[in-house]
XYZ file of C-alpha atoms in Angstrom:
649
model
C 0.490 -0.394 0.157
C 2.882 2.305 0.209
C 2.363 3.808 -3.448
C -1.275 4.812 -2.830
C -0.088 6.155 0.433
C 2.549 8.423 -1.145
C -0.061 9.233 -3.560
C -2.670 10.459 -0.989
C -0.305 12.525 1.159
C 1.188 13.994 -1.708
C -0.945 14.809 -4.011
C -4.653 14.231 -2.390
C -4.618 15.128 1.159
C -4.623 18.037 3.201
C -3.579 18.218 6.692
C -0.813 19.896 8.931
C 1.161 18.052 11.093
C 2.295 20.667 13.093
C -1.977 20.928 13.923
C -3.263 17.120 14.008
C -5.997 18.971 15.650
C -7.259 21.328 12.440
C -11.216 20.554 12.181
C -11.145 20.828 8.528
C -8.060 18.556 7.817
C -8.319 15.521 5.887
C -9.300 12.335 7.666
C -7.164 8.703 7.514
C -8.330 6.102 8.783
C -6.307 2.444 8.395
C -8.928 -0.060 9.060
C -6.389 -2.998 8.218
C -4.599 -2.745 11.539
C -2.218 -5.044 10.113
C -0.728 -1.943 7.905
C -0.078 -0.141 11.174
C 3.938 -0.062 10.353
C 2.803 2.421 6.988
C 0.913 4.242 8.879
C 3.647 4.921 11.569
C 6.358 5.203 8.647
C 3.540 7.742 6.915
C 3.540 10.156 10.064
C 7.306 10.190 10.590
C 7.374 11.239 6.918
C 5.518 13.921 7.344
C 6.496 15.666 10.318
C 4.158 14.354 12.824
C 5.287 13.961 16.688
C 7.152 10.129 15.284
C 10.289 10.190 15.592
C 12.998 7.311 14.475
C 13.668 5.848 17.842
C 10.027 5.389 17.928
C 10.029 3.502 14.888
C 12.425 1.447 16.150
C 10.486 0.814 19.472
C 7.742 -0.656 17.351
C 5.538 -3.103 19.685
C 7.353 -2.565 22.567
C 6.529 -1.338 25.943
C 8.075 1.866 25.896
C 6.233 2.560 22.907
C 4.325 5.129 21.407
C 4.036 2.974 18.130
C 1.723 -0.124 19.552
C 0.961 -3.291 16.880
C -2.316 -1.618 16.526
C -2.325 2.501 16.630
C -4.674 4.124 19.509
C -5.746 7.368 18.708
C -4.838 9.145 21.959
C -1.840 7.860 22.346
C -0.431 8.666 18.797
C -0.798 12.300 16.874
C -2.264 11.813 13.566
C -3.789 8.855 14.411
C -7.362 9.278 14.373
C -9.346 6.469 15.077
C -8.351 3.867 17.262
C -9.232 0.577 14.809
C -7.468 -3.245 15.575
C -10.417 -5.355 15.312
C -10.885 -5.439 11.104
C -13.618 -3.835 10.006
C -14.262 -1.512 12.393
C -12.107 1.191 10.518
C -13.870 1.574 7.954
C -16.764 1.832 9.706
C -15.409 4.871 12.124
C -14.849 6.243 8.721
C -18.336 6.270 8.037
C -19.144 8.196 10.908
C -16.414 10.575 10.205
C -17.633 11.444 6.849
C -21.529 11.385 8.549
C -19.741 14.371 11.379
C -18.123 16.403 8.736
C -21.539 16.234 6.538
C -23.577 17.499 9.556
C -21.154 19.794 10.853
C -20.608 21.196 7.291
C -24.506 21.548 6.874
C -25.010 23.511 10.464
C -21.820 26.474 10.507
C -21.057 26.610 6.363
C -22.542 29.929 5.270
C -21.965 31.182 1.922
C -18.831 31.969 0.683
C -17.601 30.502 4.169
C -16.897 26.808 3.095
C -15.649 26.187 6.940
C -16.089 22.291 6.479
C -15.476 20.287 3.169
C -12.807 17.860 4.238
C -12.908 14.032 3.395
C -12.811 10.912 4.658
C -10.022 8.523 3.190
C -9.936 5.101 4.497
C -7.520 1.735 3.879
C -9.228 -1.978 3.866
C -8.670 -4.888 3.286
C -10.017 -8.270 2.593
C -10.896 -9.147 5.983
C -12.432 -5.819 6.723
C -14.849 -6.420 3.868
C -15.302 -10.028 5.180
C -16.135 -8.835 8.837
C -20.696 -7.988 8.919
C -19.856 -4.666 10.631
C -18.510 -2.838 7.813
C -21.137 -4.250 5.963
C -23.601 -2.537 8.186
C -21.459 0.693 8.104
C -21.301 0.392 4.325
C -24.915 -0.042 3.713
C -25.716 2.798 5.291
C -23.384 5.264 4.037
C -24.399 4.282 0.489
C -28.068 5.113 1.644
C -26.736 8.446 3.135
C -25.081 9.725 -0.227
C -21.905 10.079 1.845
C -19.738 11.669 -1.581
C -17.008 12.517 0.776
C -16.101 9.171 1.802
C -12.999 7.561 -0.802
C -12.227 4.396 1.018
C -9.335 1.957 -1.021
C -9.728 -1.607 -0.675
C -6.018 -3.503 -0.968
C -7.303 -6.454 -3.443
C -4.073 -8.672 -2.966
C -6.553 -11.909 -2.736
C -4.550 -12.521 0.543
C -5.851 -13.309 4.193
C -3.669 -14.695 7.505
C -4.758 -18.482 6.131
C -3.918 -17.650 2.842
C -5.219 -17.481 -0.934
C -9.062 -15.700 -0.383
C -10.572 -18.477 -2.588
C -10.703 -20.475 0.221
C -13.951 -18.370 1.367
C -14.203 -15.430 -0.160
C -14.802 -15.513 -3.591
C -18.305 -12.578 -3.877
C -17.967 -9.965 -6.322
C -17.178 -7.129 -3.792
C -17.968 -4.318 -6.266
C -21.293 -5.634 -7.503
C -22.351 -5.824 -3.463
C -21.105 -1.982 -2.894
C -22.827 -0.486 -5.981
C -25.839 -2.348 -4.908
C -25.467 -0.274 -1.311
C -25.195 2.717 -3.140
C -21.410 3.341 -3.611
C -19.245 4.083 -7.015
C -16.709 2.433 -7.277
C -13.076 2.400 -9.115
C -11.023 -0.087 -10.054
C -6.979 0.222 -10.489
C -5.247 -2.891 -12.237
C -1.642 -2.409 -10.983
C -1.890 -0.732 -7.835
C 2.202 -1.957 -7.531
C 3.220 1.063 -10.158
C 0.494 2.891 -11.270
C 0.513 6.079 -10.073
C -0.927 8.183 -12.315
C -4.001 5.613 -12.246
C -4.258 5.980 -8.781
C -3.967 9.312 -8.663
C -7.197 9.368 -11.505
C -8.954 7.119 -9.161
C -8.591 9.778 -6.277
C -9.559 12.382 -8.887
C -12.815 10.563 -10.215
C -13.851 9.642 -6.880
C -13.965 13.534 -5.378
C -15.707 14.299 -8.415
C -18.866 12.287 -7.829
C -20.630 14.156 -5.019
C -23.698 12.070 -3.865
C -22.045 8.463 -3.247
C -19.234 7.292 -1.419
C -16.428 5.590 -3.371
C -14.429 2.370 -3.392
C -11.608 1.968 -4.797
C -10.326 -1.376 -6.257
C -6.716 -1.322 -5.866
C -5.171 -4.606 -6.957
C -1.828 -5.126 -5.510
C 0.610 -7.801 -4.237
C 1.258 -8.455 -1.306
C 5.049 -8.222 0.285
C 5.531 -6.115 -3.494
C 9.459 -7.033 -3.943
C 10.222 -9.816 -1.552
C 10.634 -13.025 -2.079
C 7.648 -14.456 -0.580
C 5.266 -11.651 -2.404
C 1.939 -12.728 -3.393
C 1.409 -15.352 -0.014
C 0.233 -15.371 2.958
C 3.957 -15.761 3.759
C 4.835 -12.293 4.041
C 1.380 -11.142 6.302
C 1.758 -9.881 9.099
C 5.582 -11.505 9.635
C 8.679 -10.031 9.470
C 10.835 -10.875 6.028
C 14.137 -12.783 6.895
C 17.328 -11.312 6.698
C 18.396 -12.545 2.867
C 15.054 -11.608 1.567
C 15.559 -7.709 3.555
C 18.481 -7.186 1.709
C 17.903 -8.287 -1.613
C 14.705 -6.430 -1.585
C 16.493 -2.764 -0.697
C 19.056 -3.459 -3.446
C 15.897 -3.918 -5.803
C 14.151 -0.706 -4.220
C 18.118 1.423 -4.538
C 18.672 0.984 -0.433
C 21.919 0.527 1.304
C 21.489 -2.682 2.485
C 23.843 -2.603 5.796
C 21.683 0.233 6.818
C 18.202 0.202 9.135
C 15.623 2.931 9.811
C 17.701 5.612 7.129
C 15.473 7.740 5.636
C 17.620 9.849 2.579
C 17.380 13.559 3.159
C 15.623 14.320 -0.014
C 12.431 12.124 1.005
C 12.337 14.445 4.088
C 12.136 17.405 1.776
C 9.775 16.111 -0.556
C 7.312 14.943 2.357
C 7.425 18.167 3.779
C 6.626 19.986 1.145
C 3.144 18.442 1.164
C 3.304 19.020 4.972
C 4.375 22.785 4.302
C 1.274 22.822 1.941
C -1.588 21.789 4.493
C 0.217 24.233 6.817
C -0.680 27.120 4.511
C -3.626 25.829 3.816
C -4.701 25.754 7.717
C -3.137 29.347 7.519
C -6.167 30.646 4.987
C -8.855 28.591 6.946
C -7.532 31.049 9.879
C -8.158 33.990 7.826
C -11.616 32.904 6.490
C -12.779 31.230 10.382
C -11.368 35.238 11.425
C -13.817 36.719 8.585
C -16.864 34.193 9.846
C -16.138 35.122 13.201
C -16.914 38.878 12.833
C -19.833 37.709 10.499
C -20.899 34.956 12.446
C -19.884 35.583 15.732
C -22.909 32.883 17.714
C -21.441 30.110 15.225
C -17.335 30.735 15.373
C -18.503 30.355 19.196
C -20.143 27.158 19.691
C -17.885 25.788 16.809
C -15.306 26.651 19.165
C -16.438 25.185 22.122
C -17.397 22.151 20.877
C -13.442 21.240 19.392
C -13.206 22.013 23.084
C -15.630 19.164 24.715
C -16.963 21.991 27.064
C -21.017 21.584 27.301
C -22.937 24.942 26.912
C -23.120 26.761 30.111
C -25.955 26.234 32.222
C -27.057 23.396 30.121
C -27.518 21.430 33.168
C -30.402 23.612 34.358
C -32.620 22.060 31.715
C -32.103 18.605 33.285
C -35.595 17.920 34.806
C -36.199 17.101 39.413
C -38.166 14.920 40.802
C -40.109 14.816 43.958
C -42.577 11.435 45.588
C -45.466 13.359 44.313
C -44.498 12.740 40.929
C -46.170 10.312 38.843
C -44.797 6.576 38.462
C -42.810 6.430 34.590
C -40.841 4.111 32.917
C -37.106 5.120 32.329
C -37.329 4.776 29.125
C -39.193 7.805 29.170
C -37.574 9.395 32.103
C -35.070 9.576 29.650
C -37.174 10.527 26.855
C -37.820 13.460 28.481
C -34.317 14.329 29.345
C -33.665 14.421 25.795
C -36.144 16.127 25.099
C -35.432 19.187 27.547
C -31.836 19.039 27.071
C -31.652 19.049 23.254
C -31.980 22.461 22.226
C -29.110 23.466 25.071
C -26.845 20.986 23.695
C -26.985 21.223 20.003
C -23.687 19.157 19.525
C -25.918 15.829 21.047
C -26.692 13.830 17.750
C -28.440 10.750 18.185
C -30.751 7.712 16.607
C -31.512 4.107 17.145
C -31.174 1.145 15.535
C -34.742 0.854 14.085
C -36.210 0.871 17.609
C -37.452 4.841 17.999
C -41.194 3.785 19.665
C -39.371 1.449 22.156
C -36.105 3.705 22.552
C -37.862 6.928 22.922
C -34.284 8.036 21.670
C -36.491 10.803 19.700
C -36.535 14.354 20.148
C -39.850 15.889 19.587
C -39.247 18.291 16.302
C -36.283 16.898 15.539
C -35.168 16.739 11.474
C -33.688 13.312 10.921
C -30.094 13.061 9.232
C -30.714 12.396 5.571
C -29.628 13.587 2.594
C -31.957 16.176 0.828
C -32.220 14.815 -2.436
C -33.915 11.873 -0.547
C -36.549 14.790 0.910
C -36.758 12.560 4.129
C -34.546 15.414 5.715
C -31.121 17.022 5.853
C -27.615 16.599 6.990
C -28.105 19.789 9.359
C -30.754 16.671 10.848
C -29.669 15.534 14.090
C -32.014 12.115 14.429
C -30.087 9.530 12.912
C -31.954 6.412 11.702
C -30.049 3.571 11.765
C -31.791 0.331 11.046
C -31.207 -2.782 12.161
C -27.674 -2.357 12.475
C -26.707 -1.754 16.434
C -22.681 -2.776 15.292
C -22.716 -0.825 12.895
C -24.387 2.287 14.658
C -21.596 1.567 18.136
C -18.671 2.149 15.253
C -19.961 4.932 13.933
C -20.744 6.780 16.934
C -16.857 6.070 17.766
C -16.374 7.585 14.014
C -19.102 10.745 14.922
C -16.977 11.350 18.500
C -13.593 11.577 17.028
C -14.472 13.854 13.888
C -14.365 16.911 17.434
C -17.850 18.855 16.921
C -20.833 15.720 17.816
C -21.604 13.922 21.180
C -23.295 10.688 19.531
C -26.165 8.751 21.544
C -27.593 5.466 19.746
C -30.857 3.383 20.991
C -31.148 -0.384 21.534
C -32.257 -2.761 23.761
C -30.401 -3.744 26.031
C -29.431 -7.129 25.334
C -28.449 -6.589 22.244
C -26.066 -3.979 22.910
C -23.760 -7.038 22.605
C -24.353 -7.079 19.168
C -21.870 -4.041 19.523
C -19.340 -5.558 21.942
C -16.689 -4.725 19.525
C -17.408 -1.333 19.343
C -18.316 -0.337 22.940
C -14.882 -2.007 23.721
C -12.988 0.521 21.462
C -15.301 3.140 22.357
C -13.580 2.939 25.930
C -10.127 2.080 24.929
C -10.641 4.846 22.830
C -11.520 7.153 25.653
C -14.799 8.665 23.120
C -17.396 10.083 24.836
C -20.415 8.003 23.599
C -23.952 7.312 24.733
C -25.880 3.965 24.916
C -29.726 4.699 25.871
C -30.291 0.431 26.299
C -33.895 0.560 27.093
C -35.610 -3.018 28.714
C -33.036 -3.611 30.944
C -34.368 -6.532 32.691
C -36.912 -9.713 32.928
C -39.091 -6.520 33.490
C -39.462 -6.349 29.843
C -42.052 -9.749 30.272
C -43.482 -11.157 27.318
C -40.611 -11.040 25.101
C -38.851 -13.955 27.389
C -35.572 -15.122 27.875
C -34.355 -14.333 24.304
C -34.465 -10.130 25.141
C -34.146 -10.758 28.763
C -30.883 -9.160 29.942
C -29.019 -11.355 32.100
C -25.491 -11.208 31.904
C -24.637 -7.784 30.329
C -24.568 -5.832 32.760
C -21.967 -8.130 34.098
C -20.036 -7.856 31.228
C -19.533 -4.203 30.297
C -19.197 -3.558 34.143
C -15.825 -5.451 33.340
C -14.597 -3.379 30.911
C -12.288 -0.245 31.858
C -13.231 3.054 31.289
C -17.058 2.358 30.465
C -19.619 3.468 32.900
C -22.692 1.129 33.345
C -25.986 3.205 34.675
C -28.630 1.713 35.604
C -31.239 4.500 37.208
C -34.142 3.611 39.702
C -36.013 6.913 39.138
C -36.135 10.310 37.320
C -33.424 12.116 39.351
C -31.067 9.261 38.665
C -31.548 9.430 35.296
C -30.741 12.852 34.943
C -28.038 11.717 36.770
C -26.934 9.259 34.635
C -26.848 11.911 31.324
C -25.229 14.204 33.527
C -22.388 12.168 34.487
C -22.461 10.929 30.815
C -22.583 14.213 29.357
C -20.015 15.920 31.564
C -17.180 12.935 30.962
C -15.351 13.781 28.251
C -13.341 10.564 28.340
C -15.476 7.780 28.791
C -18.138 6.238 27.463
C -21.660 5.511 28.670
C -24.048 2.923 29.186
C -27.765 3.632 30.760
C -29.840 0.335 31.430
C -33.394 2.113 31.487
C -36.909 0.088 32.113
C -39.955 -0.751 30.182
C -41.799 -0.992 33.074
C -42.882 2.002 35.442
C -41.004 3.332 37.924
C -42.032 5.495 41.368
C -40.315 8.405 42.037
C -38.406 7.639 45.009
C -37.814 9.785 48.375
C -34.389 10.710 49.415
C -33.137 10.370 45.768
C -31.590 13.448 44.179
C -29.518 14.660 41.332
C -26.776 15.774 43.620
C -26.382 12.280 45.262
C -26.796 10.074 42.435
C -23.997 11.849 40.753
C -21.823 9.847 43.293
C -22.718 6.646 41.701
C -24.271 5.071 44.773
C -25.675 6.514 48.243
C -27.910 5.994 51.116
C -31.148 6.248 49.936
C -32.872 5.271 53.277
C -30.892 6.014 56.331
C -32.403 3.990 59.642
C -30.403 3.950 62.752
C -29.505 0.763 64.664
C -29.924 -0.700 61.427
C -29.734 -4.665 60.541
C -29.022 -4.922 57.332
C -27.895 -3.003 54.297
C -29.767 -3.579 51.150
C -27.979 -2.779 47.926
C -29.985 -2.465 44.858
C -29.908 -0.871 41.010
C -32.909 0.492 38.497
C -36.620 -1.326 38.918
C -35.344 -3.437 42.155
C -34.700 -0.835 44.395
C -38.290 0.529 44.926
C -39.217 -2.708 45.801
C -36.209 -3.363 48.482
C -37.921 -0.112 50.062
C -41.099 -2.176 50.028
C -38.947 -4.859 51.857
C -37.816 -2.400 54.473
C -41.420 -1.778 55.886
C -42.523 -5.639 56.017
C -39.275 -6.209 57.215
C -39.698 -3.845 60.074
C -43.394 -5.431 60.699
C -43.048 -9.162 60.165
C -39.562 -9.925 61.024
C -38.579 -7.096 63.840
C -35.631 -6.143 61.157
C -34.440 -2.372 60.280
C -32.957 -2.449 57.188
C -31.288 0.605 55.351
C -31.408 1.136 51.654
C -28.686 2.060 49.364
C -28.955 3.171 45.373
C -25.546 1.763 43.297
C -26.759 3.015 40.303
C -23.217 2.860 39.003
C -20.337 0.984 40.340
C -17.709 2.733 38.057
C -18.199 6.214 39.477
C -18.905 4.924 42.670
C -15.176 3.475 42.640
C -14.010 6.685 41.946
C -15.347 8.217 45.798
C -12.855 8.446 48.684
C -12.954 5.457 50.633
C -14.880 7.468 53.662
C -17.434 7.962 51.051
C -17.582 4.550 50.327
C -17.594 3.279 54.051
C -20.400 5.988 54.963
C -22.271 4.403 52.747
C -21.424 0.721 52.572
C -20.364 0.784 56.331
C -18.773 -2.004 58.687
C -20.700 -3.925 61.314
C -23.619 -5.067 59.389
C -24.324 -7.426 56.879
C -25.315 -6.220 53.002
C -27.591 -7.792 50.619
C -27.441 -6.982 46.957
C -30.580 -7.225 44.948
C -30.345 -6.866 41.103
C -32.160 -9.399 38.641
C -29.605 -9.972 36.923
C -26.190 -11.844 37.103
C -24.362 -11.676 40.599
C -21.123 -11.946 39.152
C -19.031 -8.911 40.217
C -21.883 -7.821 43.442
C -19.450 -9.576 45.674
C -17.033 -6.167 46.150
C -19.605 -4.482 47.430
C -21.820 -6.563 49.349
C -21.637 -9.976 51.888
C -24.432 -11.435 49.890
C -26.188 -11.349 46.712
C -29.895 -12.235 45.650
C -29.665 -12.310 41.322
C -30.656 -14.193 38.592
C -27.780 -16.429 37.717
C -30.460 -18.686 34.716
C -31.826 -17.071 31.798
C -35.330 -15.405 32.459
C -39.113 -16.302 31.159
C -41.642 -15.468 29.157
C -44.837 -14.065 30.878
C -46.507 -10.188 32.127
C -43.480 -8.739 34.164
C -44.792 -8.949 37.599
C -45.453 -13.122 37.181
C -42.089 -13.034 36.024
C -41.078 -11.150 38.992
C -43.395 -13.074 41.510
C -41.673 -16.283 39.408
C -38.399 -15.556 40.593
C -39.286 -14.300 44.377
C -38.093 -10.118 43.225
C -41.144 -8.643 45.581
C -40.716 -7.809 49.305
C -41.605 -10.472 50.772
C -38.946 -12.446 48.939
C -36.402 -9.941 49.627
C -37.336 -9.857 53.259
C -36.970 -14.073 53.148
C -32.983 -13.516 51.974
C -32.194 -10.197 54.319
C -33.794 -12.759 56.997
C -31.139 -15.226 56.005
C -28.196 -13.431 55.567
C -28.618 -11.371 58.819
C -29.190 -14.976 60.723
C -25.717 -16.061 58.933
C -23.707 -12.909 59.960
C -25.020 -13.405 62.991
C -21.945 -13.024 65.912
C -19.341 -12.723 63.289
C -17.042 -9.553 63.123
C -18.681 -7.599 60.129
C -16.522 -6.200 57.883
C -17.684 -3.842 54.598
C -16.446 -5.596 51.519
C -15.004 -2.514 50.424
C -12.632 -2.644 52.843
C -11.160 -5.520 51.370
C -11.867 -4.263 47.869
C -9.096 -1.799 48.682
C -6.986 -3.888 49.694
C -6.885 -6.299 46.322
C -7.055 -3.731 43.659
C -3.898 -2.137 42.542
């Protein structure tokens, strides 16, 4: 891919290595992670922060050049891709973000935002289902600002692609609504490559896939075989290869000065382009002060001043409401106050309740379905593609993305969610139908293990709010956390507004909802089970002479960041604790002595009947609370928080 990279960086792309965050730079995404050394070489040659020593330290623990580049570690790396198919899907998100940002901020005579997104991808990327989801949507959205280059070398790790991948890729992409171009000799035909890019740029209403026919390991003894895929060449092969291309075989990591000089011309051209852009933006700022200030603010990741005043606040006098509906209320309240909030649903708008009243769909104007400045995205039934696209939307720098689906189907997008966390991206999952409380849809839709899975993921906040104030708190923390994705798990069934809940308490991730002097036990719960725990308190007092306190723990990850003395005030020494959640009990031992959960699949039926079947009722909780007290009677009780602090590094 070196020839096409050479043409792209020297003849096509606009970028300024001195300012890798310039808004109107062209984006380059390397979807095929195995070409990462090429990306590092490009970043070094064109004057990004990478040095020759960085390249020499490739894949060592002291290097900023890991085997698969990470966006937050290395300047010039736009997105963290790694698993195949993610990069091209991220590129779709970047292209969507550019189209939206241009539609919002560009004015007559002020084309502030007109960059392209370029992506390199391989056969493996085309095989992964996530790329099909994202590319299908890209074709529908008519993203003429997206140009992808397919490295068609007929090789994957297992060998020739004729073993498993014989479809007509170009016809598939044409069916998606893409423009396609073929370059027969990607190893030598620089003019043909240049013309392919120029032709792609002329097509304004379709993304383009350039089929670039190449020979893997071109010039080596193993060229054209899978033996050169992902493995270093032997010393004799490296020597003959260097001689073949005119390099001194005795020198390693040696870059002739004329190469630097040649590449730096492109960098200087990019710096000049940014300087002209800065002048244009200065004039824009005089004529459109509000828009200019908003654009600057967005790029900093800051939220509009006072936006949080729009978050709804509740009292116990307010009606019981499903937390998915409470989420919709939050979205409606803050939508105008946070204009960078752009989201949608994977074909579950009426169930996820993710669309703000009066919002416009993000659609190509030619379809008559919406406009590019619309803020509601119709993802279709494409959860994984939605997750990867959200990563691209967030990486662009002017959008905070959210996406809706059932909590159980966030698992479909686990690969993308993991990369959100690893990439330190602010993306929000509106995950409704969060438990056996969804009822008749049954075990296939009732998530049991999903929260445990994502709670185990570093740098990912999993919220399960119990009422309106906790839902507002979840959105507050999700939106103010610039470098962390969030999953907000929301109920289908109505939940009462709880006495003692406030936004201020809930943003700590866990708090005492009901205090009781001389308590015998602490009941700890999340989401729809909190109100059942509250009902159990009265039952315990009346029928068992047991005093209970109740803790709501809507977000483990946020609670874990609180000072130890606060955590111990919530989950103190001296009395046993019991967790109550209609999910897997795994992970709860960190917070409670005993766990009441669901380590099996759910059941189909009206949600109250399903809860009764598994004894998630005041009576069922009271029974287990008494058993917990009896078991721990006469034993010095130390809070699990103390044990956890000793074990965690």
